[in-house]
Amino acid sequence: MIDKIVIMLDPKIVRANPEQVAKLLAKKKYAFDVDAFLVLEEKRKALQTETEEWQNLRNTRSKSIGKAKAAGEDIAPLIAEMDDLGTKLEQGKEALKQIQEQLNAILAGMPNIPDEDVPEGEDESENVEIRRWGDPVEFDFEVKDHVALGELKGEMDFETASKLTGSRFVVLRRQLARLHRALAQFMIDTHVNENGYEEAYLPYIVNDESLFGTGQLPKFGDDLFKLHADRDFYLIPTAEVPATNLVRNEILESEELPMQLVCHTPCFRSEAGSYGRDVRGMIRQHQFDKVELVHLVEPDKSGAALEALTGHAEGILQKLGLPYRVVMLCGGDLGFSATRTYDLEVWLPGQNAYREISSCSNTRDFQARRMQARYRDPETNKPQLLHTLNGSGLAVGRTMIAVMENYQQQDGSIKVPEVLVPYMGGLEVINLG
RNA sequence: GGAGAGAUGGCCGAGAGGCUGAAGGCGCACCCCUGCUAAGGGUGUAUGGGUUUACGCCCAUCGAGGGUUCGAAUCCCUCUCUCUCCGCCA
């Protein structure tokens, strides 16, 4: 009767254990109104049962009309019997639809349940450091931040970008433009050649169904750039959206799993900058490039897959020789779709701080349920929701900043990390000074 | 952009108002036969939802959304997508 119930959490579980779900979601600072939900649920159940009974009656009677007609009998009295059944059915359906819409709105807006060992906490200040790699370089001169470095020869130009578009965009020229490209190439090659990823080229524009699937819609539409009022097209905020939606409404064979995708795309975010944070420099832009990693795996493999994926992202930082730390997000800082997230924070000498450069999440079956992404379980031969994970491997712009700031020399030039030299056509020093 | 044709289950493909959740085939699973290989025979095999301790029963779904009808895969309208031809084009 109800064709599409849009949910992220399994509605059966929510119905069966509403109190427990509320408790678990409280960790994510989400208030689930159990009473309101239960009232609606009760109404829904009664209405649905009743309406389906009417429907059943109509189906049965219509069938007997068909039979009578075939037998050459008079069907007029049978049709007369149907009289008010149609109206009753219509009314029932309408009432049910309204209740169902209210329930769907609640369910579709509920975030995913955090893992048990996710720490309690309000915001990023309560994230928990897991490990560190590398030691921040001690400079014997006064360090410049990437903005100062980039402006030495005009290779990083925010003013011109704002002429072209507006604030929160950047123009890169010459060696910095190349460094930016080199980083993306290096990351993709590493993931393909060493970590077993399949390279993908994907649309930078997606429809609303894809965004619902990964969880950006319906709640976070304000963060997106929408293209047309009439077509429901959006610029992607991350390649996670098209990459994960590759399997939307698909039933994969188990041999096709695990799937590991790597994809370099620009990302467009409207919200970036609306809080007045990081107004200076390339940290927070409306457009930035990212190399994204996506895993599609069987349910019992997703825990290990997140560790692997995070390791792959870390590998890039290690090869580049950039000091970083890994933090586990606390409940309050965890994203809508995630059960568990590790952020990689790279050391930025210009800010004297660790800053996020990658975010790796396991969404378990949350996105898969929204997009009906399944695989055929060889044991039961039945379709089952798969698990989806995603992580940056890495954000290209921020990586470039990190390279600039960590490899700067007193004269303002930048030493090219060894692994990037081939990608820079043999160039060993970027001479900005 | 112009002109046509289409969209049906995991896949291919019938059906053109009622007994069709949907023939047939492929694939897959299990069983039988066959001393290898090849072939043959049988049975089963959609998804989502509701309800039930359970067996089960019920509802929905033939690209999407509306409409006509007692009844729609089938008729009408709108939209989306795919294919063919023409034009344009990186």
Short mmCIF file of C-alpha atoms in Angstrom, two decimals, chain A residues 27-171:
data_model
loop_
_atom_site.label_atom_id
_atom_site.label_comp_id
_atom_site.label_asym_id
_atom_site.label_seq_id
_atom_site.Cartn_x
_atom_site.Cartn_y
_atom_site.Cartn_z
CA LYS A 27 24.54 10.97 22.14
CA LYS A 28 24.31 12.70 18.80
CA LYS A 29 22.45 15.60 20.39
CA TYR A 30 19.29 14.61 18.58
CA ALA A 31 16.04 14.75 20.52
CA PHE A 32 13.67 12.04 19.39
CA ASP A 33 10.11 12.72 20.51
CA VAL A 34 9.06 9.20 21.38
CA ASP A 35 5.53 10.06 22.48
CA ALA A 36 4.67 12.01 19.35
CA PHE A 37 6.09 9.20 17.28
CA LEU A 38 4.11 6.53 19.07
CA VAL A 39 0.86 8.42 18.75
CA LEU A 40 1.36 8.68 15.01
CA GLU A 41 2.44 5.06 14.82
CA GLU A 42 -0.71 3.89 16.49
CA LYS A 43 -2.88 5.92 14.14
CA ARG A 44 -0.92 4.64 11.19
CA LYS A 45 -1.32 1.05 12.18
CA ALA A 46 -5.10 1.33 12.63
CA LEU A 47 -5.58 3.27 9.42
CA GLN A 48 -3.38 1.02 7.38
CA THR A 49 -5.07 -2.15 8.54
CA GLU A 50 -8.49 -0.68 7.89
CA THR A 51 -7.62 0.74 4.49
CA GLU A 52 -6.05 -2.47 3.36
CA GLU A 53 -9.19 -4.29 4.32
CA TRP A 54 -11.30 -1.97 2.17
CA GLN A 55 -8.85 -2.47 -0.62
CA ASN A 56 -9.04 -6.20 -0.25
CA LEU A 57 -12.82 -6.08 -0.38
CA ARG A 58 -12.79 -4.01 -3.52
CA ASN A 59 -10.29 -6.30 -5.22
CA THR A 60 -12.37 -9.33 -4.37
CA ARG A 61 -15.60 -7.82 -5.60
CA SER A 62 -14.07 -6.49 -8.78
CA LYS A 63 -12.79 -9.93 -9.52
CA SER A 64 -16.21 -11.48 -9.10
CA ILE A 65 -17.65 -8.85 -11.43
CA GLY A 66 -15.14 -9.94 -14.00
CA LYS A 67 -16.13 -13.56 -13.54
CA ALA A 68 -19.84 -12.84 -13.68
CA LYS A 69 -19.37 -10.87 -16.84
CA ALA A 70 -17.42 -13.67 -18.43
CA ALA A 71 -20.21 -16.05 -17.50
CA GLY A 72 -22.72 -13.75 -19.18
CA GLU A 73 -24.51 -12.83 -15.97
CA ASP A 74 -26.03 -9.47 -15.15
CA ILE A 75 -23.39 -7.41 -13.36
CA ALA A 76 -25.48 -4.36 -12.58
CA PRO A 77 -26.41 -5.43 -9.02
CA LEU A 78 -22.81 -6.27 -8.28
CA ILE A 79 -21.68 -2.85 -9.39
CA ALA A 80 -24.36 -1.23 -7.27
CA GLU A 81 -22.90 -2.97 -4.25
CA MET A 82 -19.60 -1.19 -4.78
CA ASP A 83 -21.18 2.19 -4.36
CA ASP A 84 -19.78 3.78 -1.23
CA LEU A 85 -16.82 1.46 -1.07
CA GLY A 86 -14.93 3.72 -3.43
CA THR A 87 -15.41 6.79 -1.25
CA LYS A 88 -14.52 4.93 1.93
CA LEU A 89 -11.36 3.70 0.30
CA GLU A 90 -10.43 7.14 -0.98
CA GLN A 91 -10.93 8.70 2.43
CA GLY A 92 -8.96 5.98 4.13
CA LYS A 93 -6.11 6.29 1.67
CA GLU A 94 -5.99 10.04 2.05
CA ALA A 95 -5.92 9.89 5.84
CA LEU A 96 -3.26 7.20 5.75
CA LYS A 97 -1.16 9.17 3.32
CA GLN A 98 -1.14 12.17 5.61
CA ILE A 99 -0.11 10.17 8.65
CA GLN A 100 2.50 8.36 6.63
CA GLU A 101 3.96 11.64 5.41
CA GLN A 102 4.30 12.89 8.95
CA LEU A 103 5.98 9.68 10.00
CA ASN A 104 8.28 9.75 7.02
CA ALA A 105 9.31 13.29 7.79
CA ILE A 106 10.29 12.19 11.27
CA LEU A 107 12.11 9.07 10.13
CA ALA A 108 13.90 10.74 7.24
CA GLY A 109 15.20 13.42 9.57
CA MET A 110 16.60 11.03 12.15
CA PRO A 111 20.38 10.70 12.10
CA ASN A 112 22.23 7.43 12.18
CA ILE A 113 22.96 5.80 15.52
CA PRO A 114 26.54 6.23 16.73
CA ASP A 115 28.72 3.26 17.58
CA GLU A 116 28.83 2.21 21.21
CA ASP A 117 32.41 3.32 21.72
CA VAL A 118 31.91 6.75 20.18
CA PRO A 119 32.77 9.21 22.95
CA GLU A 120 30.16 11.49 24.46
CA GLY A 121 30.62 15.15 23.68
CA GLU A 122 29.05 18.36 22.47
CA ASP A 123 31.34 19.50 19.70
CA GLU A 124 34.76 19.16 18.12
CA SER A 125 36.52 20.24 21.30
CA GLU A 126 35.56 16.88 22.79
CA ASN A 127 36.85 14.72 19.96
CA VAL A 128 39.34 12.14 21.13
CA GLU A 129 42.85 11.90 19.75
CA ILE A 130 43.70 8.35 18.76
CA ARG A 131 47.24 8.62 17.46
CA ARG A 132 49.84 10.96 16.00
CA TRP A 133 52.29 10.51 13.20
CA GLY A 134 55.37 12.62 12.56
CA ASP A 135 56.78 15.56 14.45
CA PRO A 136 56.06 19.14 13.50
CA VAL A 137 59.16 20.69 11.96
CA GLU A 138 61.06 23.23 14.05
CA PHE A 139 61.71 26.29 11.91
CA ASP A 140 64.63 28.57 12.67
CA PHE A 141 62.94 31.48 10.97
CA GLU A 142 59.54 33.03 11.17
CA VAL A 143 57.07 30.86 9.27
CA LYS A 144 54.64 32.24 6.76
CA ASP A 145 51.19 30.85 6.26
CA HIS A 146 50.09 29.65 2.84
CA VAL A 147 48.45 32.96 2.02
CA ALA A 148 51.64 34.91 2.56
CA LEU A 149 53.63 32.32 0.65
CA GLY A 150 51.18 32.17 -2.20
CA GLU A 151 51.00 35.90 -2.64
CA LEU A 152 54.75 36.35 -2.94
CA LYS A 153 54.54 36.00 -6.70
CA GLY A 154 50.83 36.13 -7.14
CA GLU A 155 50.48 32.42 -7.72
CA MET A 156 47.64 32.29 -5.22
CA ASP A 157 45.21 35.10 -5.83
CA PHE A 158 42.01 35.61 -3.86
CA GLU A 159 41.25 39.11 -5.10
CA THR A 160 41.07 38.11 -8.72
CA ALA A 161 38.91 35.15 -7.80
CA SER A 162 36.47 37.42 -6.05
CA LYS A 163 36.34 39.54 -9.19
CA LEU A 164 35.48 36.45 -11.20
CA THR A 165 32.99 35.07 -8.77
CA GLY A 166 32.94 36.31 -5.20
CA SER A 167 34.45 35.56 -1.84
CA ARG A 168 35.69 32.08 -0.91
CA PHE A 169 37.18 31.23 -4.28
CA VAL A 170 40.80 31.16 -5.37
CA VAL A 171 42.89 31.47 -8.50
#
